[in-house]
mmCIF file of C-alpha atoms and ligand atoms in Angstrom:
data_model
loop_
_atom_site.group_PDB
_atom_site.id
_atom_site.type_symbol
_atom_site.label_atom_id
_atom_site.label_comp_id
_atom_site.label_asym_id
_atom_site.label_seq_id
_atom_site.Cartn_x
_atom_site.Cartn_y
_atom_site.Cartn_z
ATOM 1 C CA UNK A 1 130.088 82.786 105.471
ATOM 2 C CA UNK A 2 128.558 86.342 105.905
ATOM 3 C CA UNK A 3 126.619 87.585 103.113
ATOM 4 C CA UNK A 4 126.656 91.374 102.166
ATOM 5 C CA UNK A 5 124.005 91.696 99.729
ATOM 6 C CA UNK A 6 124.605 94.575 97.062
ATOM 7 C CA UNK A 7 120.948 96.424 97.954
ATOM 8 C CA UNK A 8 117.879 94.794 99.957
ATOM 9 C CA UNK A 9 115.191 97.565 99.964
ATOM 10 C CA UNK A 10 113.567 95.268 102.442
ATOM 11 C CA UNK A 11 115.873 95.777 104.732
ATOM 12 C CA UNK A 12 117.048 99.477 104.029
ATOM 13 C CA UNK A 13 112.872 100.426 104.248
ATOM 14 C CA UNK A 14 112.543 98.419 107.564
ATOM 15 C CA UNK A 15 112.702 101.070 109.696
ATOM 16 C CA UNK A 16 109.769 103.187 108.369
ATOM 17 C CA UNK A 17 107.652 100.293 107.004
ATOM 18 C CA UNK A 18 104.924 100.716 110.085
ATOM 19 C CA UNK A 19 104.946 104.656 108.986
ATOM 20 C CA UNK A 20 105.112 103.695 105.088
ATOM 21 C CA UNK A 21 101.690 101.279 105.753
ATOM 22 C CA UNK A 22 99.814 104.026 108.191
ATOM 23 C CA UNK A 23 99.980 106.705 105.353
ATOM 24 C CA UNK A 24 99.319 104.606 102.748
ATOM 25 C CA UNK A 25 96.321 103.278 104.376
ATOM 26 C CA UNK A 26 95.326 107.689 105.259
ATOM 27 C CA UNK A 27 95.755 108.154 101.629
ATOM 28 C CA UNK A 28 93.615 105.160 101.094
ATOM 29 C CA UNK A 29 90.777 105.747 103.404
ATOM 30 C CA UNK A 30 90.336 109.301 102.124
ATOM 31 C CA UNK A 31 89.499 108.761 98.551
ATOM 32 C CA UNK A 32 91.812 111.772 96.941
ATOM 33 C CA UNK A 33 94.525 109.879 94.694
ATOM 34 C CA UNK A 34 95.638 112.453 92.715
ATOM 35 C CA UNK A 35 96.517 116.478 93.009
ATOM 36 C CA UNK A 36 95.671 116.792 96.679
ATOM 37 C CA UNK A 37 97.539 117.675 100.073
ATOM 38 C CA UNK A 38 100.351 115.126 100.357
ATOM 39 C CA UNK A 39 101.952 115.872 96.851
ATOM 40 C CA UNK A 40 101.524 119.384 97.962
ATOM 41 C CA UNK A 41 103.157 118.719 101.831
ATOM 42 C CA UNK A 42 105.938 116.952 99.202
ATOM 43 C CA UNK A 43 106.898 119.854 96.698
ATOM 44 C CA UNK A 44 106.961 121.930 99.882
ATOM 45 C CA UNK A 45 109.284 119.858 102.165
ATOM 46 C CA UNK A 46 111.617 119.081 98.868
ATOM 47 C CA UNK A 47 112.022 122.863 97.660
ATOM 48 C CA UNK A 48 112.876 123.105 101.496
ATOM 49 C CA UNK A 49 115.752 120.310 101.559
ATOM 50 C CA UNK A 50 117.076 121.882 98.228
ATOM 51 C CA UNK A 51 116.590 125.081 99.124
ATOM 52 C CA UNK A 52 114.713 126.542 96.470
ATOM 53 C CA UNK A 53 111.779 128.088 96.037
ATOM 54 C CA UNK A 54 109.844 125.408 93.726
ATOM 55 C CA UNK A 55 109.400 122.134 93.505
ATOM 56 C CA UNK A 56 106.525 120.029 91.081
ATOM 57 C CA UNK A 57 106.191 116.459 91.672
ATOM 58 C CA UNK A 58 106.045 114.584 88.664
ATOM 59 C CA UNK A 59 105.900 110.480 87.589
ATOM 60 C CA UNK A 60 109.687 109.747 87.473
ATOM 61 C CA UNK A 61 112.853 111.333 86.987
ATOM 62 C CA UNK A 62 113.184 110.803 83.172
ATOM 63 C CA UNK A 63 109.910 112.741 82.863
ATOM 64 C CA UNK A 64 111.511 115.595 85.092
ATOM 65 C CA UNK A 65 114.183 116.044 82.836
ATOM 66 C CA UNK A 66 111.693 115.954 79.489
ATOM 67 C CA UNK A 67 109.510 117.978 81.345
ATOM 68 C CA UNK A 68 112.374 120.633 82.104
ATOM 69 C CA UNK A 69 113.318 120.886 78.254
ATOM 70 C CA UNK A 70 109.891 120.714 76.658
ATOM 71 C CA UNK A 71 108.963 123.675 79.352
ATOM 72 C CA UNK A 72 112.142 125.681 77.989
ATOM 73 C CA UNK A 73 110.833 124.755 74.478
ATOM 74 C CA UNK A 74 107.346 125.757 75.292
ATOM 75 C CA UNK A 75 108.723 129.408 76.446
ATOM 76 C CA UNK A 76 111.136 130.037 73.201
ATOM 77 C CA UNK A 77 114.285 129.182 75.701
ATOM 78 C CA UNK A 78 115.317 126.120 73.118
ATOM 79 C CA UNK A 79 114.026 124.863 69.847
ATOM 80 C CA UNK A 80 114.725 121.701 67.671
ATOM 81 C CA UNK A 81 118.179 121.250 67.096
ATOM 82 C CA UNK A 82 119.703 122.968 69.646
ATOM 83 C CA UNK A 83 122.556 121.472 71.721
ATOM 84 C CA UNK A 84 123.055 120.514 75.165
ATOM 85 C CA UNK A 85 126.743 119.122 77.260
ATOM 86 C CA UNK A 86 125.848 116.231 78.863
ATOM 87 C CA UNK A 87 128.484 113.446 80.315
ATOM 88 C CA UNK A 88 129.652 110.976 77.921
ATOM 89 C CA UNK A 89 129.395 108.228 81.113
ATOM 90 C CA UNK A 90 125.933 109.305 82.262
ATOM 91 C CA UNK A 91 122.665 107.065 82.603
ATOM 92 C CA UNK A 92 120.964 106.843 79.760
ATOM 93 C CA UNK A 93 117.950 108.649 81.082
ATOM 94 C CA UNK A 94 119.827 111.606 80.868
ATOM 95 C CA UNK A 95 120.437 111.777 77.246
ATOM 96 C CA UNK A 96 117.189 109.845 76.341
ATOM 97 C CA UNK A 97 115.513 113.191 77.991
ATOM 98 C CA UNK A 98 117.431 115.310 75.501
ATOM 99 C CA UNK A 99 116.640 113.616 72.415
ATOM 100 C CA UNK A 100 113.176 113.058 72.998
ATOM 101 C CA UNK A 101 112.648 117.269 72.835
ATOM 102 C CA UNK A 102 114.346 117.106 69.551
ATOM 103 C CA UNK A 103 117.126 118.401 70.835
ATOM 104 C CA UNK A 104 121.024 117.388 70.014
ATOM 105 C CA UNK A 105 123.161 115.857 72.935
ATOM 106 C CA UNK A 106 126.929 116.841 73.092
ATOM 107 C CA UNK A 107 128.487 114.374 74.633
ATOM 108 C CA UNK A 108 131.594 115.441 76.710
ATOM 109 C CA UNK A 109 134.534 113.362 78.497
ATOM 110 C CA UNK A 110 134.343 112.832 82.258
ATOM 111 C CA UNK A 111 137.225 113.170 84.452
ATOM 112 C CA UNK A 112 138.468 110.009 84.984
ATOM 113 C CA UNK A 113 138.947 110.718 88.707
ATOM 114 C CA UNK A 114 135.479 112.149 90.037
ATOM 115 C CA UNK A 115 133.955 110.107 87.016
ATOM 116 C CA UNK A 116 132.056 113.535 86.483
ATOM 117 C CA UNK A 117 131.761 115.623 83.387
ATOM 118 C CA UNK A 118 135.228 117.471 82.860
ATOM 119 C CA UNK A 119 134.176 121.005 83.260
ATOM 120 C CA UNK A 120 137.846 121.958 82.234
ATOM 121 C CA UNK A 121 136.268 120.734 78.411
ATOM 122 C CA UNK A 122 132.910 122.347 78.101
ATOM 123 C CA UNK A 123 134.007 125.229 76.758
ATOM 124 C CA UNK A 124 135.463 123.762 73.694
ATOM 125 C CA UNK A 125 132.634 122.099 72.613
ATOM 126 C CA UNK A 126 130.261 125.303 72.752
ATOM 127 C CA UNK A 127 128.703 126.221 69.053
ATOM 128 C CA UNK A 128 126.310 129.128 68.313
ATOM 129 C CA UNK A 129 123.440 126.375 68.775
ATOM 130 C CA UNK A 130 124.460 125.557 72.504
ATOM 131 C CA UNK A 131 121.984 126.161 75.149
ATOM 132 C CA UNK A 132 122.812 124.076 78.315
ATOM 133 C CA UNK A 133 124.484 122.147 80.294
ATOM 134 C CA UNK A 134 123.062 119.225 81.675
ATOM 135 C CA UNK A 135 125.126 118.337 84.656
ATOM 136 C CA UNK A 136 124.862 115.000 86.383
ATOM 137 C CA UNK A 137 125.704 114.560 89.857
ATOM 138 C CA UNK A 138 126.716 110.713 89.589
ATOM 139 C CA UNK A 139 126.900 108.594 92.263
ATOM 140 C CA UNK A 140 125.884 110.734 94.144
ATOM 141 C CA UNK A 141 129.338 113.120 93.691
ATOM 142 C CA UNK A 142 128.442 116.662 93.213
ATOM 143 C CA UNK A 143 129.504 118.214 89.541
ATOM 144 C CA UNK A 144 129.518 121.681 89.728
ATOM 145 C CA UNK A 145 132.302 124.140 90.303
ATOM 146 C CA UNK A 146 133.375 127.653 89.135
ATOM 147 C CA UNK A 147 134.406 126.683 86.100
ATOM 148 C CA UNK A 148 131.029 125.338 84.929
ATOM 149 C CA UNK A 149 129.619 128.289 86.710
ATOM 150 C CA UNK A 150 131.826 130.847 84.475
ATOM 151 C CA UNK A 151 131.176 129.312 80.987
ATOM 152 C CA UNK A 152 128.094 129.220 81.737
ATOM 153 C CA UNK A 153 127.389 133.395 82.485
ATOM 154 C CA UNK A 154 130.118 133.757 79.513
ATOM 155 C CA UNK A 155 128.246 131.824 77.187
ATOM 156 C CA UNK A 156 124.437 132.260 78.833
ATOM 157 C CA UNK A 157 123.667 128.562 78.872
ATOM 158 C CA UNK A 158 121.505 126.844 81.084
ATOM 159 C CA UNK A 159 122.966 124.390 84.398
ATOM 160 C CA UNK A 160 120.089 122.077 84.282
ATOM 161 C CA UNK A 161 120.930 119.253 86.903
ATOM 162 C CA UNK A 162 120.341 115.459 86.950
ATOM 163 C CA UNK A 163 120.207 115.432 91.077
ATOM 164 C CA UNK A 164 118.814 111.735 90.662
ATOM 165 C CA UNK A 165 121.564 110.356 92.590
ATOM 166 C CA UNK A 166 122.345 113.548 94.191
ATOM 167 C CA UNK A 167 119.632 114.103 96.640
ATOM 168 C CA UNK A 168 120.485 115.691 99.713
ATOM 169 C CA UNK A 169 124.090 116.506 98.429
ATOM 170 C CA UNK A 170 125.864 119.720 100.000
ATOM 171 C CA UNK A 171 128.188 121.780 97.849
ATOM 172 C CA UNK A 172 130.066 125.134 98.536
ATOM 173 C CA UNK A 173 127.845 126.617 96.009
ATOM 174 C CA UNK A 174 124.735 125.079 97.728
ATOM 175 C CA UNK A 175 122.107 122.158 97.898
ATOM 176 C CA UNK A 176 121.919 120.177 94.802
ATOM 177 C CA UNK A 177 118.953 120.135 93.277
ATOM 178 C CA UNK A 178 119.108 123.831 93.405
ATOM 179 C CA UNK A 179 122.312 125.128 92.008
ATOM 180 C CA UNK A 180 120.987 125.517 88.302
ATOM 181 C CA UNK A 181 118.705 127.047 86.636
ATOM 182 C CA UNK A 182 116.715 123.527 87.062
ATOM 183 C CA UNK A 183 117.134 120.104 88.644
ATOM 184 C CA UNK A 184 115.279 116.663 87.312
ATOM 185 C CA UNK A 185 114.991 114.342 90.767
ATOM 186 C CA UNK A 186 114.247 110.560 90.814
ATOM 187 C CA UNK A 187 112.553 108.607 93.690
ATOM 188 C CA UNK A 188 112.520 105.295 91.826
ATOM 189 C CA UNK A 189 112.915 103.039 94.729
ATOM 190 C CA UNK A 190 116.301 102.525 94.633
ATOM 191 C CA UNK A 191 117.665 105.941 94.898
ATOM 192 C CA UNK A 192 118.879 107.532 98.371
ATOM 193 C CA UNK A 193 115.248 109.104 98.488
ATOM 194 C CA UNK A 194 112.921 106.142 97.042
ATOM 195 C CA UNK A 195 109.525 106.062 97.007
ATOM 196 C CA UNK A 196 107.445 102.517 96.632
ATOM 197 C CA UNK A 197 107.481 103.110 92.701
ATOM 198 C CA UNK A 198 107.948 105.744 90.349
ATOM 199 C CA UNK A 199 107.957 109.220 91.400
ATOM 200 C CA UNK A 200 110.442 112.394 90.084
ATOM 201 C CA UNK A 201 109.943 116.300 90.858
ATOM 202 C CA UNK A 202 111.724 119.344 89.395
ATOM 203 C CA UNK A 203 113.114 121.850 91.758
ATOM 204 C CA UNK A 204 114.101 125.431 90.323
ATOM 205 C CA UNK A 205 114.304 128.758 91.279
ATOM 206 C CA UNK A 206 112.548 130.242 87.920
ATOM 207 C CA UNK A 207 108.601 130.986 88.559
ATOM 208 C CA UNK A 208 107.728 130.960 84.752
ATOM 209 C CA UNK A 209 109.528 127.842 84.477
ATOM 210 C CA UNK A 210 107.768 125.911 87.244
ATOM 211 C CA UNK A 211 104.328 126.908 86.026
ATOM 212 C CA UNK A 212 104.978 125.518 82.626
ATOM 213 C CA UNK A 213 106.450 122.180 84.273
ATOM 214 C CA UNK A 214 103.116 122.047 86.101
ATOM 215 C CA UNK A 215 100.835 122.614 83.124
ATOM 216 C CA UNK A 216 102.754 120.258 81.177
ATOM 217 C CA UNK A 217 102.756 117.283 83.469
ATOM 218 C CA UNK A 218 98.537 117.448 83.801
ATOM 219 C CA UNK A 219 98.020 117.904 79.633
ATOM 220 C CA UNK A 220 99.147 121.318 79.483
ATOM 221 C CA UNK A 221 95.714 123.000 81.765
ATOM 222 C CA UNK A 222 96.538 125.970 82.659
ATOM 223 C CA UNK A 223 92.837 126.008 84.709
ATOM 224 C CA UNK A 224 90.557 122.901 84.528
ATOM 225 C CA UNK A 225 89.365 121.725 80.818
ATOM 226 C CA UNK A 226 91.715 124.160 79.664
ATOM 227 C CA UNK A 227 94.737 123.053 77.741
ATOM 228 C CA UNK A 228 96.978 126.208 76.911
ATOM 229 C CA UNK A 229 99.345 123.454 75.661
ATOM 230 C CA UNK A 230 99.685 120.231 74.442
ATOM 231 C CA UNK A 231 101.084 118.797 77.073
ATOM 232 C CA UNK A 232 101.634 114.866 78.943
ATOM 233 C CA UNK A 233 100.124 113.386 82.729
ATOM 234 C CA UNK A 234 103.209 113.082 84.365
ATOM 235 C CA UNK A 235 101.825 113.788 87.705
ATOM 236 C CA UNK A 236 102.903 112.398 90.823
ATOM 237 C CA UNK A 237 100.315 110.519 93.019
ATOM 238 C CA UNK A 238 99.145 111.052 96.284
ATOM 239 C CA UNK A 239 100.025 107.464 97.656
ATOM 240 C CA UNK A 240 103.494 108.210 96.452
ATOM 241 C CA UNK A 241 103.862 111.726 97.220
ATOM 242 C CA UNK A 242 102.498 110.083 101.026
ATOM 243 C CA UNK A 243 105.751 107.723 100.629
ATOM 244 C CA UNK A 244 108.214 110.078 99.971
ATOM 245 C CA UNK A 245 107.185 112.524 102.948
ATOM 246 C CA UNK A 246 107.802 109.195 105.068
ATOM 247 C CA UNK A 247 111.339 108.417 103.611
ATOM 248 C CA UNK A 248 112.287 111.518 103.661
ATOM 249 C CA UNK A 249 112.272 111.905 107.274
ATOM 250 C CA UNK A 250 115.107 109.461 107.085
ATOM 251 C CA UNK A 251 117.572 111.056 104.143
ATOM 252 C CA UNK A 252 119.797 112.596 106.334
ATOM 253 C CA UNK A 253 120.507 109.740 108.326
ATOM 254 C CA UNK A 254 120.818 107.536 105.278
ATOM 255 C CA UNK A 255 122.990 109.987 103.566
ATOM 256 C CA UNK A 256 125.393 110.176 106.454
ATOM 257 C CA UNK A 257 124.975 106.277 107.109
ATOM 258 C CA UNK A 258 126.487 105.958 103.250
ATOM 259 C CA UNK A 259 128.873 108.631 103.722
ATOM 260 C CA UNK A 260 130.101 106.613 107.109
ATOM 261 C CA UNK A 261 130.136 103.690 104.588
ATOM 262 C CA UNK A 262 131.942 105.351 102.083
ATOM 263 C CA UNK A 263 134.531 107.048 104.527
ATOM 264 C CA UNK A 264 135.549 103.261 105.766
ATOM 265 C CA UNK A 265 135.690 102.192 102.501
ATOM 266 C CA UNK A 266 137.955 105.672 101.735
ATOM 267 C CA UNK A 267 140.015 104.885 104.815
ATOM 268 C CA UNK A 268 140.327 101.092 104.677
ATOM 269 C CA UNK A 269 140.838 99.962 101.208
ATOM 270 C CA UNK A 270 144.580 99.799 100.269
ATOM 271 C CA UNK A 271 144.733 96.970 97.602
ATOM 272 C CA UNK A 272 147.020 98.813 94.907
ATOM 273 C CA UNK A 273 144.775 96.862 91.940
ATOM 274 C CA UNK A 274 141.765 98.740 93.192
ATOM 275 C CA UNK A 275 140.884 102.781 91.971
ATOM 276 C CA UNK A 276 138.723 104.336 95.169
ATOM 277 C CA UNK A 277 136.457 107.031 93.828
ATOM 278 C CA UNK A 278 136.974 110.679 95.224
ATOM 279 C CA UNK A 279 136.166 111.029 98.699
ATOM 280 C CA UNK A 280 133.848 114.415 99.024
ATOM 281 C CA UNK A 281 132.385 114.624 102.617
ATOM 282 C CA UNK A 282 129.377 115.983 100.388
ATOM 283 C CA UNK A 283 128.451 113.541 98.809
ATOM 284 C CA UNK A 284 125.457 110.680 98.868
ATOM 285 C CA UNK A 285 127.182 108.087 97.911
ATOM 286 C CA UNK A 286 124.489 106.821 95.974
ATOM 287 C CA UNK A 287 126.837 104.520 94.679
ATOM 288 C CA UNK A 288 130.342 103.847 95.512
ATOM 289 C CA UNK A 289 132.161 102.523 92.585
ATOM 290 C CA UNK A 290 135.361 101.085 92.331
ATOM 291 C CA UNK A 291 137.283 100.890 89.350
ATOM 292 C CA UNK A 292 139.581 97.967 88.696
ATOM 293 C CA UNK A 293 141.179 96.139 85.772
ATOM 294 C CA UNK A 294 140.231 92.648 86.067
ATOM 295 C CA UNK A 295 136.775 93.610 86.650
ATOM 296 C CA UNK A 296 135.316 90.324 86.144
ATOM 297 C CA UNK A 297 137.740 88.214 87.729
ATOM 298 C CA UNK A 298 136.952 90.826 90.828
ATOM 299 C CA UNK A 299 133.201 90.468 90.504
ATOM 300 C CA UNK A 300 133.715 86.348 90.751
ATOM 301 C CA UNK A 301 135.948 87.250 94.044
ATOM 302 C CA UNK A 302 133.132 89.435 96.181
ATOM 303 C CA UNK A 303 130.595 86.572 94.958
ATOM 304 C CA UNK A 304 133.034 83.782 96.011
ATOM 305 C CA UNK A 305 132.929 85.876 99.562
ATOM 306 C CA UNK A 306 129.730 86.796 100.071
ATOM 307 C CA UNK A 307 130.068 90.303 98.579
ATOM 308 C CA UNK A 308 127.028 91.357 96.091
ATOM 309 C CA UNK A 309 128.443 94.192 93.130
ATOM 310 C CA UNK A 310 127.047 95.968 90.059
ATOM 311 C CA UNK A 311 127.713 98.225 87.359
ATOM 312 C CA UNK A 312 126.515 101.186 86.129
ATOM 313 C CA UNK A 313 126.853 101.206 83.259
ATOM 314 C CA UNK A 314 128.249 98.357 81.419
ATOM 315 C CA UNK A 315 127.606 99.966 77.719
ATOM 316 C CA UNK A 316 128.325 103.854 77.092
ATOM 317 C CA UNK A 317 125.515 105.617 75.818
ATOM 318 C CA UNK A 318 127.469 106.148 72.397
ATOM 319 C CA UNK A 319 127.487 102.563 71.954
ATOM 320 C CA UNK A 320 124.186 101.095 72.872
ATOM 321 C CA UNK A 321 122.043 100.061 69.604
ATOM 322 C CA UNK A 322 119.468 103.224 69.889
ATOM 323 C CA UNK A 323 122.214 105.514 69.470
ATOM 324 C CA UNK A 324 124.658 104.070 67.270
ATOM 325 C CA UNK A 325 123.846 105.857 64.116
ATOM 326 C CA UNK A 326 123.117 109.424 66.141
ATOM 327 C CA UNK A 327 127.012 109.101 68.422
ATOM 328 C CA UNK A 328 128.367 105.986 67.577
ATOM 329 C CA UNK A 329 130.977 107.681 65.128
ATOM 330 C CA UNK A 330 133.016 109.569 67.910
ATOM 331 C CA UNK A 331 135.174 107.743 70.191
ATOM 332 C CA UNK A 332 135.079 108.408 73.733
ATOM 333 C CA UNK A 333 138.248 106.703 75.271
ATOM 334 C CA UNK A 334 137.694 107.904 79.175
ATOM 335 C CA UNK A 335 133.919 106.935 78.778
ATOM 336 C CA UNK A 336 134.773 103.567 77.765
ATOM 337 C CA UNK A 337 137.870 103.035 79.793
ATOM 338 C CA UNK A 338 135.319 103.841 83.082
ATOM 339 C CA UNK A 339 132.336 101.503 81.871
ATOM 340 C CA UNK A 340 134.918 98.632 81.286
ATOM 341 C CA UNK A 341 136.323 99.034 84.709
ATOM 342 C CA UNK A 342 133.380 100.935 87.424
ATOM 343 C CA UNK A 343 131.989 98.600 90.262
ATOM 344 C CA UNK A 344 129.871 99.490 92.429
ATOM 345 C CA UNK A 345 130.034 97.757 96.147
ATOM 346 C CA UNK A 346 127.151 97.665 98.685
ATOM 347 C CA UNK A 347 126.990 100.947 100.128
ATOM 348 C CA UNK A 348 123.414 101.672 101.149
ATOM 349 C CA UNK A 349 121.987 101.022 105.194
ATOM 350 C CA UNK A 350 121.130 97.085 105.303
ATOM 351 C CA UNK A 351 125.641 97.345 105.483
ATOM 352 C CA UNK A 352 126.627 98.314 109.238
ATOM 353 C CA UNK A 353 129.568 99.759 110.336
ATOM 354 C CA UNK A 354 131.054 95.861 111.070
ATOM 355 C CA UNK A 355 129.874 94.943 107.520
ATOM 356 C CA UNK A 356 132.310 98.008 106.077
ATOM 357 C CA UNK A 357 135.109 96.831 107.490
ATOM 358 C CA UNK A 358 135.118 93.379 106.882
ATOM 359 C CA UNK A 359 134.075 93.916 103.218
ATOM 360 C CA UNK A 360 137.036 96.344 103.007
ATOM 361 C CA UNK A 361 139.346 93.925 104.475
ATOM 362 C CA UNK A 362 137.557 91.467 101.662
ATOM 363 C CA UNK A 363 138.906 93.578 99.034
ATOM 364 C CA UNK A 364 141.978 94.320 100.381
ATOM 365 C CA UNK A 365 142.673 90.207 99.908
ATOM 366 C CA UNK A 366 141.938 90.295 96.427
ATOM 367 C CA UNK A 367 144.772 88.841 94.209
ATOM 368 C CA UNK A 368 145.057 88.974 90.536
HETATM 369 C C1 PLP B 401 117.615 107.047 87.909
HETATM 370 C C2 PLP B 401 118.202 108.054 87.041
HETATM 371 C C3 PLP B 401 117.452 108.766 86.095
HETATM 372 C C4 PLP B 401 116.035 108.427 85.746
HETATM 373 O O1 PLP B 401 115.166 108.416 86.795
HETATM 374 P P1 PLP B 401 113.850 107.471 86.719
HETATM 375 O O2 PLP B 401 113.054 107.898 87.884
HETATM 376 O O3 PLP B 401 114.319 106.062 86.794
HETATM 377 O O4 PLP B 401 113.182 107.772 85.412
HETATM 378 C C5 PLP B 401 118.069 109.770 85.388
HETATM 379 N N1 PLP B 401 119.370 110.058 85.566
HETATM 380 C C6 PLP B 401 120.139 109.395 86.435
HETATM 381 C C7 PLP B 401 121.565 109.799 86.600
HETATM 382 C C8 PLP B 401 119.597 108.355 87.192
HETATM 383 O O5 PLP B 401 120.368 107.690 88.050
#
């Protein structure tokens, strides 16, 4: 029997693993680790992909997001207490990144088709203490449209983006990454841009913003010895800043090696127990999740056939044991009704073209 694994970073990294050794070794051999040329080549080549005009690389993608709020904080933009829209079904990191900067997370309803936050509802859940929107691209699907785009101007709140599964994604309104007023990126190794660890960056367009960012994530010096703030080391390293300007030579082709996935997949599938997710020509397809009824039952059936899954996420945020006192009171029925029934299948570049369709017609035999 064939085996199609869910993920193998061994075999998705293959193809630059000669290039991923050689710079690791130059970074190496040259004795700078930290603050030097490649996380510089880095910020440069990202604000290029996301087409904006700054980028600060950073340890990981939940710091890029903390970073972004205490920065806002730091310049009189948000203070305790105030509230941001964030995606009932997001990753935790999202929210954790709120409430660590003392701030309050709103959580909102996704629509159940994208599996995105519901722009159609932000509006509704705007008080006077409202200051952003934290919009997550998830799975890699763009969320933003003119709707988002409106209430925000109307209201003056902040788009701050989670791109972490988003990299590379193309929208009408632009590159994600760079649509808001600020973007938190990932490169933990498993995302469509991974690096051989933890790495983040924020992108943004706003000069002031990107300073602060900067000072913050080397203990708030604003020159050497110098701490204008109190701020964290949530710097990026040179060996991984070396590691991302490898990978990312390769993005585009494994962005449009998951969209060919995903497109098979959108094409192929027909088994009327199965939900396909939104096809958007777009997207990353960081993941590409399923939703069905009998999820477990499913699950057993890809394993019985060689076909690795996952889900993200199993638990809503609302009802995992850190937040059940803060948002476990409120019921969110579309949040729950997608972590109950979202599975993601292996859509990533160790799955060829062959692998697509066969795991397609896989599904399509699935009885209940
Ligand atoms: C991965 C991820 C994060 C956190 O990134 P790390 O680099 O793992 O800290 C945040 N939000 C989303 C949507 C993610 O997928």
């Amino acid at each position: 029997m064939m085996r199609y694994e869910f993920l193998s970073l061994k075999t998705t990294t293959a193809p630059y693993r000669d290039a991923l050794k050689r710079a690791a070794c130059e970074v190496i051999e040259s004795g700078w680790f930290v603050n030097g040329e490649k996380v510089k080549a880095f910020e440069e080549a990202l604000a290029n992909l996301c087409k904006c005009r700054y980028a600060v690389g950073v340890s990981n993608g939940l710091d890029a997001l903390r970073l972004i709020l205490r920065a806002y904080n730091e310049l009189g933009v948000m203070t305790d207490g105030d509230e941001v829209i964030v995606p009932a079904n997001t990753y935790i990191a999202t929210v954790l990144a709120i409430t660590d900067s003392g701030l309050k997370p709103v959580l909102v309803e996704p629509d159940v088709r994208t599996m995105n936050l519901d722009t159609a509802l932000i509006e509704r859940h705007i008080t006077p203490r409202t200051k952003a929107v934290m919009t997550v691209h998830l799975y890699g699907l763009p969320c933003y449209d003119a709707t988002l785009e409106r209430v925000a101007r109307e209201h003056s709140l902040l788009v701050i983006e989670d791109n972490a599964q988003a990299i590379g994604a193309c929208t009408p309104f632009g590159m994600t990454g760079g649509l808001g007023n600020a973007a938190g990126n990932s490169f933990y190794p498993t995302k469509n841009l991974g690096a051989v660890g933890d790495a983040g960056a924020v992108t943004t367009n706003d000069e002031a913003l990107a300073k602060v960012v900067r000072e913050l994530a080397n203990y708030g010096c604003d020159r050497r010895y110098h701490n204008l703030r109190q701020g964290l080391n949530c710097r990026l390293d040179e060996i991984q800043a070396a590691m991302l300007l490898v990978a990312m030579q390769h993005l585009e082709s494994i962005n449009k090696h998951r969209q060919q996935l995903a497109s098979i997949y959108d094409n192929e599938i027909v088994n009327p127990l199965i939900i396909k997710p939104l096809f958007n020509e777009g997207a990353t397809y960081h993941q590409y999740a399923l939703r069905v009824e009998s999820r477990d039952a499913f699950r057993q059936y890809l394993a019985d056939n060689g076909v690795g899954s996952d889900v993200l996420y199993p638990t809503p945020i609302h009802r995992q044991p850190c937040y059940a006192e803060q948002l476990g009171k409120h019921s969110y029925p579309l949040t729950e009704k997608i972590c109950n029934t979202v599975v993601s299948i292996p859509c990533a570049s160790h799955i060829s073209i062959t692998d697509a369709h066969a795991i397609a017609a896989i599904i399509n035999r699935y009885k209940q």
